[in-house]
Amino acid sequence: MSTPDAETDDTPALTTAMARGERSAVETFYRRHFDGMLADASRNTRRDEHFCLDVVQDATLKIVRSIKPMRDAAHLRRWVRRVVLNAAIDRLRAEQRRSTRERAVAGAPSIDPADDVELAERIADLRRRVGRLDAASRRLLLLRHVRNMTLADIGRKLGLGPGGVDSRLRRIVRRVRTSHPEQP
């Protein structure tokens, strides 16, 4: 992100609006800072994109809950980088604890066979919901979740930035989640 000069820097107004809970300010912040936050998470963790997206989500939630008005873009960027670093450390520690717990109970059965029928029904319902999407939305889901392409790779293919791809995918997933299940 380029640093605006003092005359065009809207950081004080943006962060004040975010602190008041204004949704449009949060959306503006997210669009401006998503790519940098994702790059910071990747650099801090050296992990795959899915892990880094979780870090960005954790950091964004912390930012939205605790932001205070800031004097300029440079101050905001330093603070955001620190929040992303802390979120990365928290997520890495949580994964380490989870891994330790899983190793401790490795001999225990993890799935109740009765759950398989319910899981199959949920998968069938999800397939019906996705099938009702337009072709462009289905293609985005296919690239991301079947071909396991990164946001950056999809963006290059479609002429978008990673943040634009992420926003579109979030809207598609929200539409799938809120669509009414169709009877078989």
PDB file of C-alpha atoms in Angstrom:
ATOM      1  CA  MET A   1       0.000   0.000   0.000  1.00  0.00           C
ATOM      2  CA  SER A   2       1.364   3.414  -0.889  1.00  0.00           C
ATOM      3  CA  THR A   3       1.424   5.974   1.866  1.00  0.00           C
ATOM      4  CA  PRO A   4      -0.749   9.003   1.107  1.00  0.00           C
ATOM      5  CA  ASP A   5       0.635  12.456   1.757  1.00  0.00           C
ATOM      6  CA  ALA A   6      -0.648  14.450   4.736  1.00  0.00           C
ATOM      7  CA  GLU A   7      -3.168  16.388   2.626  1.00  0.00           C
ATOM      8  CA  THR A   8      -4.907  13.277   1.215  1.00  0.00           C
ATOM      9  CA  ASP A   9      -4.508  10.950   4.197  1.00  0.00           C
ATOM     10  CA  ASP A  10      -8.006  10.069   5.405  1.00  0.00           C
ATOM     11  CA  THR A  11      -6.728   7.737   8.145  1.00  0.00           C
ATOM     12  CA  PRO A  12      -7.966   9.892  11.058  1.00  0.00           C
ATOM     13  CA  ALA A  13     -11.511   9.992   9.608  1.00  0.00           C
ATOM     14  CA  LEU A  14     -11.447   6.317   8.603  1.00  0.00           C
ATOM     15  CA  THR A  15     -10.220   5.042  11.960  1.00  0.00           C
ATOM     16  CA  THR A  16     -12.616   7.309  13.858  1.00  0.00           C
ATOM     17  CA  ALA A  17     -15.512   5.936  11.812  1.00  0.00           C
ATOM     18  CA  MET A  18     -14.297   2.373  12.410  1.00  0.00           C
ATOM     19  CA  ALA A  19     -14.085   3.026  16.150  1.00  0.00           C
ATOM     20  CA  ARG A  20     -17.727   4.151  16.016  1.00  0.00           C
ATOM     21  CA  GLY A  21     -18.594   0.874  14.301  1.00  0.00           C
ATOM     22  CA  GLU A  22     -19.475   2.247  10.883  1.00  0.00           C
ATOM     23  CA  ARG A  23     -19.747  -0.693   8.518  1.00  0.00           C
ATOM     24  CA  SER A  24     -18.704   1.250   5.414  1.00  0.00           C
ATOM     25  CA  ALA A  25     -15.473   2.313   7.136  1.00  0.00           C
ATOM     26  CA  VAL A  26     -14.690  -1.293   8.060  1.00  0.00           C
ATOM     27  CA  GLU A  27     -15.330  -2.345   4.454  1.00  0.00           C
ATOM     28  CA  THR A  28     -13.048   0.433   3.178  1.00  0.00           C
ATOM     29  CA  PHE A  29     -10.328  -0.602   5.630  1.00  0.00           C
ATOM     30  CA  TYR A  30     -10.663  -4.253   4.584  1.00  0.00           C
ATOM     31  CA  ARG A  31     -10.421  -3.460   0.853  1.00  0.00           C
ATOM     32  CA  ARG A  32      -7.361  -1.270   1.387  1.00  0.00           C
ATOM     33  CA  HIS A  33      -5.468  -3.525   3.771  1.00  0.00           C
ATOM     34  CA  PHE A  34      -6.460  -7.115   2.913  1.00  0.00           C
ATOM     35  CA  ASP A  35      -3.639  -7.757   0.429  1.00  0.00           C
ATOM     36  CA  GLY A  36      -0.987  -6.343   2.775  1.00  0.00           C
ATOM     37  CA  MET A  37      -2.368  -8.272   5.753  1.00  0.00           C
ATOM     38  CA  LEU A  38      -2.343 -11.513   3.741  1.00  0.00           C
ATOM     39  CA  ALA A  39       1.251 -10.867   2.650  1.00  0.00           C
ATOM     40  CA  ASP A  40       2.239 -10.143   6.270  1.00  0.00           C
ATOM     41  CA  ALA A  41       0.562 -13.345   7.485  1.00  0.00           C
ATOM     42  CA  SER A  42       2.359 -15.344   4.816  1.00  0.00           C
ATOM     43  CA  ARG A  43       5.711 -13.759   5.634  1.00  0.00           C
ATOM     44  CA  ASN A  44       5.187 -14.221   9.386  1.00  0.00           C
ATOM     45  CA  THR A  45       4.069 -17.857   9.269  1.00  0.00           C
ATOM     46  CA  ARG A  46       5.478 -19.316   6.036  1.00  0.00           C
ATOM     47  CA  ARG A  47       2.263 -21.351   5.911  1.00  0.00           C
ATOM     48  CA  ASP A  48      -0.278 -22.094   3.183  1.00  0.00           C
ATOM     49  CA  GLU A  49      -2.850 -19.590   2.039  1.00  0.00           C
ATOM     50  CA  HIS A  50      -5.721 -21.175   3.984  1.00  0.00           C
ATOM     51  CA  PHE A  51      -3.822 -20.786   7.246  1.00  0.00           C
ATOM     52  CA  CYS A  52      -2.902 -17.194   6.353  1.00  0.00           C
ATOM     53  CA  LEU A  53      -6.527 -16.346   5.545  1.00  0.00           C
ATOM     54  CA  ASP A  54      -7.476 -17.548   9.022  1.00  0.00           C
ATOM     55  CA  VAL A  55      -4.782 -15.288  10.474  1.00  0.00           C
ATOM     56  CA  VAL A  56      -6.135 -12.321   8.479  1.00  0.00           C
ATOM     57  CA  GLN A  57      -9.658 -13.043   9.686  1.00  0.00           C
ATOM     58  CA  ASP A  58      -8.486 -13.241  13.309  1.00  0.00           C
ATOM     59  CA  ALA A  59      -6.513 -10.015  12.913  1.00  0.00           C
ATOM     60  CA  THR A  60      -9.421  -8.217  11.249  1.00  0.00           C
ATOM     61  CA  LEU A  61     -11.748  -9.131  14.092  1.00  0.00           C
ATOM     62  CA  LYS A  62      -9.213  -7.853  16.634  1.00  0.00           C
ATOM     63  CA  ILE A  63      -8.745  -4.648  14.653  1.00  0.00           C
ATOM     64  CA  VAL A  64     -12.470  -3.964  14.357  1.00  0.00           C
ATOM     65  CA  ARG A  65     -12.988  -4.569  18.087  1.00  0.00           C
ATOM     66  CA  SER A  66     -10.083  -2.470  19.321  1.00  0.00           C
ATOM     67  CA  ILE A  67      -9.270   0.238  16.781  1.00  0.00           C
ATOM     68  CA  LYS A  68      -8.807   3.779  18.029  1.00  0.00           C
ATOM     69  CA  PRO A  69      -8.491   6.912  15.899  1.00  0.00           C
ATOM     70  CA  MET A  70      -5.000   7.075  14.352  1.00  0.00           C
ATOM     71  CA  ARG A  71      -3.119  10.116  13.166  1.00  0.00           C
ATOM     72  CA  ASP A  72      -1.839   8.836   9.790  1.00  0.00           C
ATOM     73  CA  ALA A  73      -1.538   5.894   7.398  1.00  0.00           C
ATOM     74  CA  ALA A  74       1.992   4.996   8.526  1.00  0.00           C
ATOM     75  CA  HIS A  75       0.879   4.689  12.164  1.00  0.00           C
ATOM     76  CA  LEU A  76      -2.116   2.569  11.132  1.00  0.00           C
ATOM     77  CA  ARG A  77       0.020   0.282   8.950  1.00  0.00           C
ATOM     78  CA  ARG A  78       2.538  -0.324  11.777  1.00  0.00           C
ATOM     79  CA  TRP A  79      -0.290  -1.171  14.167  1.00  0.00           C
ATOM     80  CA  VAL A  80      -2.009  -3.461  11.633  1.00  0.00           C
ATOM     81  CA  ARG A  81       1.276  -5.323  11.033  1.00  0.00           C
ATOM     82  CA  ARG A  82       1.648  -5.861  14.782  1.00  0.00           C
ATOM     83  CA  VAL A  83      -1.928  -7.139  15.096  1.00  0.00           C
ATOM     84  CA  VAL A  84      -1.343  -9.554  12.181  1.00  0.00           C
ATOM     85  CA  LEU A  85       1.878 -10.777  13.801  1.00  0.00           C
ATOM     86  CA  ASN A  86       0.105 -11.370  17.133  1.00  0.00           C
ATOM     87  CA  ALA A  87      -2.777 -13.159  15.371  1.00  0.00           C
ATOM     88  CA  ALA A  88      -0.260 -15.375  13.566  1.00  0.00           C
ATOM     89  CA  ILE A  89       1.476 -16.254  16.820  1.00  0.00           C
ATOM     90  CA  ASP A  90      -1.870 -17.001  18.485  1.00  0.00           C
ATOM     91  CA  ARG A  91      -2.983 -19.233  15.597  1.00  0.00           C
ATOM     92  CA  LEU A  92       0.362 -21.102  15.526  1.00  0.00           C
ATOM     93  CA  ARG A  93       0.174 -21.716  19.269  1.00  0.00           C
ATOM     94  CA  ALA A  94      -3.432 -22.919  19.009  1.00  0.00           C
ATOM     95  CA  GLU A  95      -2.459 -25.319  16.231  1.00  0.00           C
ATOM     96  CA  GLN A  96       0.408 -26.629  18.323  1.00  0.00           C
ATOM     97  CA  ARG A  97      -1.955 -27.255  21.269  1.00  0.00           C
ATOM     98  CA  ARG A  98      -4.480 -28.966  18.987  1.00  0.00           C
ATOM     99  CA  SER A  99      -1.790 -31.182  17.518  1.00  0.00           C
ATOM    100  CA  THR A 100      -0.612 -32.167  20.999  1.00  0.00           C
ATOM    101  CA  ARG A 101      -4.179 -33.073  22.028  1.00  0.00           C
ATOM    102  CA  GLU A 102      -4.721 -35.102  18.858  1.00  0.00           C
ATOM    103  CA  ARG A 103      -1.547 -37.094  19.397  1.00  0.00           C
ATOM    104  CA  ALA A 104      -2.672 -37.817  22.969  1.00  0.00           C
ATOM    105  CA  VAL A 105      -5.980 -39.322  21.842  1.00  0.00           C
ATOM    106  CA  ALA A 106      -4.793 -40.866  18.570  1.00  0.00           C
ATOM    107  CA  GLY A 107      -6.233 -44.280  19.429  1.00  0.00           C
ATOM    108  CA  ALA A 108      -9.794 -43.056  20.031  1.00  0.00           C
ATOM    109  CA  PRO A 109     -12.394 -43.440  17.238  1.00  0.00           C
ATOM    110  CA  SER A 110     -13.128 -40.042  15.721  1.00  0.00           C
ATOM    111  CA  ILE A 111     -16.377 -40.569  13.770  1.00  0.00           C
ATOM    112  CA  ASP A 112     -19.605 -42.202  14.847  1.00  0.00           C
ATOM    113  CA  PRO A 113     -20.792 -44.419  11.951  1.00  0.00           C
ATOM    114  CA  ALA A 114     -24.343 -43.056  12.449  1.00  0.00           C
ATOM    115  CA  ASP A 115     -23.062 -39.614  11.453  1.00  0.00           C
ATOM    116  CA  ASP A 116     -22.175 -40.812   7.921  1.00  0.00           C
ATOM    117  CA  VAL A 117     -25.824 -40.746   6.738  1.00  0.00           C
ATOM    118  CA  GLU A 118     -26.299 -37.221   8.020  1.00  0.00           C
ATOM    119  CA  LEU A 119     -23.027 -36.142   6.402  1.00  0.00           C
ATOM    120  CA  ALA A 120     -24.078 -37.627   3.043  1.00  0.00           C
ATOM    121  CA  GLU A 121     -27.400 -35.748   3.234  1.00  0.00           C
ATOM    122  CA  ARG A 122     -25.628 -32.476   4.041  1.00  0.00           C
ATOM    123  CA  ILE A 123     -23.237 -32.961   1.108  1.00  0.00           C
ATOM    124  CA  ALA A 124     -26.146 -33.668  -1.275  1.00  0.00           C
ATOM    125  CA  ASP A 125     -27.940 -30.518  -0.071  1.00  0.00           C
ATOM    126  CA  LEU A 126     -24.798 -28.448  -0.558  1.00  0.00           C
ATOM    127  CA  ARG A 127     -24.363 -29.801  -4.088  1.00  0.00           C
ATOM    128  CA  ARG A 128     -27.963 -28.799  -4.928  1.00  0.00           C
ATOM    129  CA  ARG A 129     -27.416 -25.290  -3.546  1.00  0.00           C
ATOM    130  CA  VAL A 130     -24.168 -24.832  -5.478  1.00  0.00           C
ATOM    131  CA  GLY A 131     -25.848 -26.205  -8.608  1.00  0.00           C
ATOM    132  CA  ARG A 132     -28.361 -23.327  -8.488  1.00  0.00           C
ATOM    133  CA  LEU A 133     -25.574 -20.700  -8.686  1.00  0.00           C
ATOM    134  CA  ASP A 134     -24.722 -18.899 -11.911  1.00  0.00           C
ATOM    135  CA  ALA A 135     -21.843 -20.313 -13.989  1.00  0.00           C
ATOM    136  CA  ALA A 136     -19.336 -17.599 -12.965  1.00  0.00           C
ATOM    137  CA  SER A 137     -19.947 -18.234  -9.253  1.00  0.00           C
ATOM    138  CA  ARG A 138     -19.646 -22.004  -9.683  1.00  0.00           C
ATOM    139  CA  ARG A 139     -16.387 -21.481 -11.591  1.00  0.00           C
ATOM    140  CA  LEU A 140     -14.931 -19.386  -8.768  1.00  0.00           C
ATOM    141  CA  LEU A 141     -15.851 -22.067  -6.224  1.00  0.00           C
ATOM    142  CA  LEU A 142     -14.366 -24.763  -8.477  1.00  0.00           C
ATOM    143  CA  LEU A 143     -11.072 -22.906  -8.880  1.00  0.00           C
ATOM    144  CA  ARG A 144     -10.775 -22.272  -5.163  1.00  0.00           C
ATOM    145  CA  HIS A 145     -12.132 -25.393  -3.525  1.00  0.00           C
ATOM    146  CA  VAL A 146     -11.722 -28.179  -6.104  1.00  0.00           C
ATOM    147  CA  ARG A 147      -8.571 -27.107  -7.888  1.00  0.00           C
ATOM    148  CA  ASN A 148      -7.202 -25.571  -4.675  1.00  0.00           C
ATOM    149  CA  MET A 149      -5.924 -22.462  -6.431  1.00  0.00           C
ATOM    150  CA  THR A 150      -4.717 -19.578  -4.307  1.00  0.00           C
ATOM    151  CA  LEU A 151      -6.526 -16.249  -4.280  1.00  0.00           C
ATOM    152  CA  ALA A 152      -3.562 -14.722  -6.126  1.00  0.00           C
ATOM    153  CA  ASP A 153      -3.644 -17.431  -8.854  1.00  0.00           C
ATOM    154  CA  ILE A 154      -7.395 -17.018  -9.344  1.00  0.00           C
ATOM    155  CA  GLY A 155      -6.940 -13.255  -9.406  1.00  0.00           C
ATOM    156  CA  ARG A 156      -4.295 -13.469 -12.130  1.00  0.00           C
ATOM    157  CA  LYS A 157      -6.614 -15.722 -14.142  1.00  0.00           C
ATOM    158  CA  LEU A 158      -9.551 -13.315 -13.779  1.00  0.00           C
ATOM    159  CA  GLY A 159      -7.705  -9.991 -13.730  1.00  0.00           C
ATOM    160  CA  LEU A 160      -8.430  -9.292 -10.039  1.00  0.00           C
ATOM    161  CA  GLY A 161      -6.396  -8.812  -6.879  1.00  0.00           C
ATOM    162  CA  PRO A 162      -6.512 -11.412  -4.097  1.00  0.00           C
ATOM    163  CA  GLY A 163      -8.802  -9.132  -2.080  1.00  0.00           C
ATOM    164  CA  GLY A 164     -11.300  -8.906  -4.941  1.00  0.00           C
ATOM    165  CA  VAL A 165     -11.357 -12.689  -5.318  1.00  0.00           C
ATOM    166  CA  ASP A 166     -11.780 -13.123  -1.565  1.00  0.00           C
ATOM    167  CA  SER A 167     -14.701 -10.660  -1.512  1.00  0.00           C
ATOM    168  CA  ARG A 168     -16.463 -12.434  -4.370  1.00  0.00           C
ATOM    169  CA  LEU A 169     -15.967 -15.849  -2.794  1.00  0.00           C
ATOM    170  CA  ARG A 170     -17.322 -14.617   0.535  1.00  0.00           C
ATOM    171  CA  ARG A 171     -20.459 -13.282  -1.166  1.00  0.00           C
ATOM    172  CA  ILE A 172     -20.949 -16.565  -3.025  1.00  0.00           C
ATOM    173  CA  VAL A 173     -20.543 -18.631   0.138  1.00  0.00           C
ATOM    174  CA  ARG A 174     -22.982 -16.336   1.960  1.00  0.00           C
ATOM    175  CA  ARG A 175     -25.526 -16.860  -0.858  1.00  0.00           C
ATOM    176  CA  VAL A 176     -25.099 -20.637  -0.646  1.00  0.00           C
ATOM    177  CA  ARG A 177     -25.463 -20.607   3.143  1.00  0.00           C
ATOM    178  CA  THR A 178     -28.598 -18.488   3.113  1.00  0.00           C
ATOM    179  CA  SER A 179     -30.301 -20.214   0.172  1.00  0.00           C
ATOM    180  CA  HIS A 180     -33.207 -22.465   1.047  1.00  0.00           C
ATOM    181  CA  PRO A 181     -32.508 -26.181   0.904  1.00  0.00           C
ATOM    182  CA  GLU A 182     -34.171 -27.884  -1.999  1.00  0.00           C
ATOM    183  CA  GLN A 183     -35.943 -31.153  -1.441  1.00  0.00           C
ATOM    184  CA  PRO A 184     -34.438 -34.070  -3.419  1.00  0.00           C
TER     185      PRO A 184
END
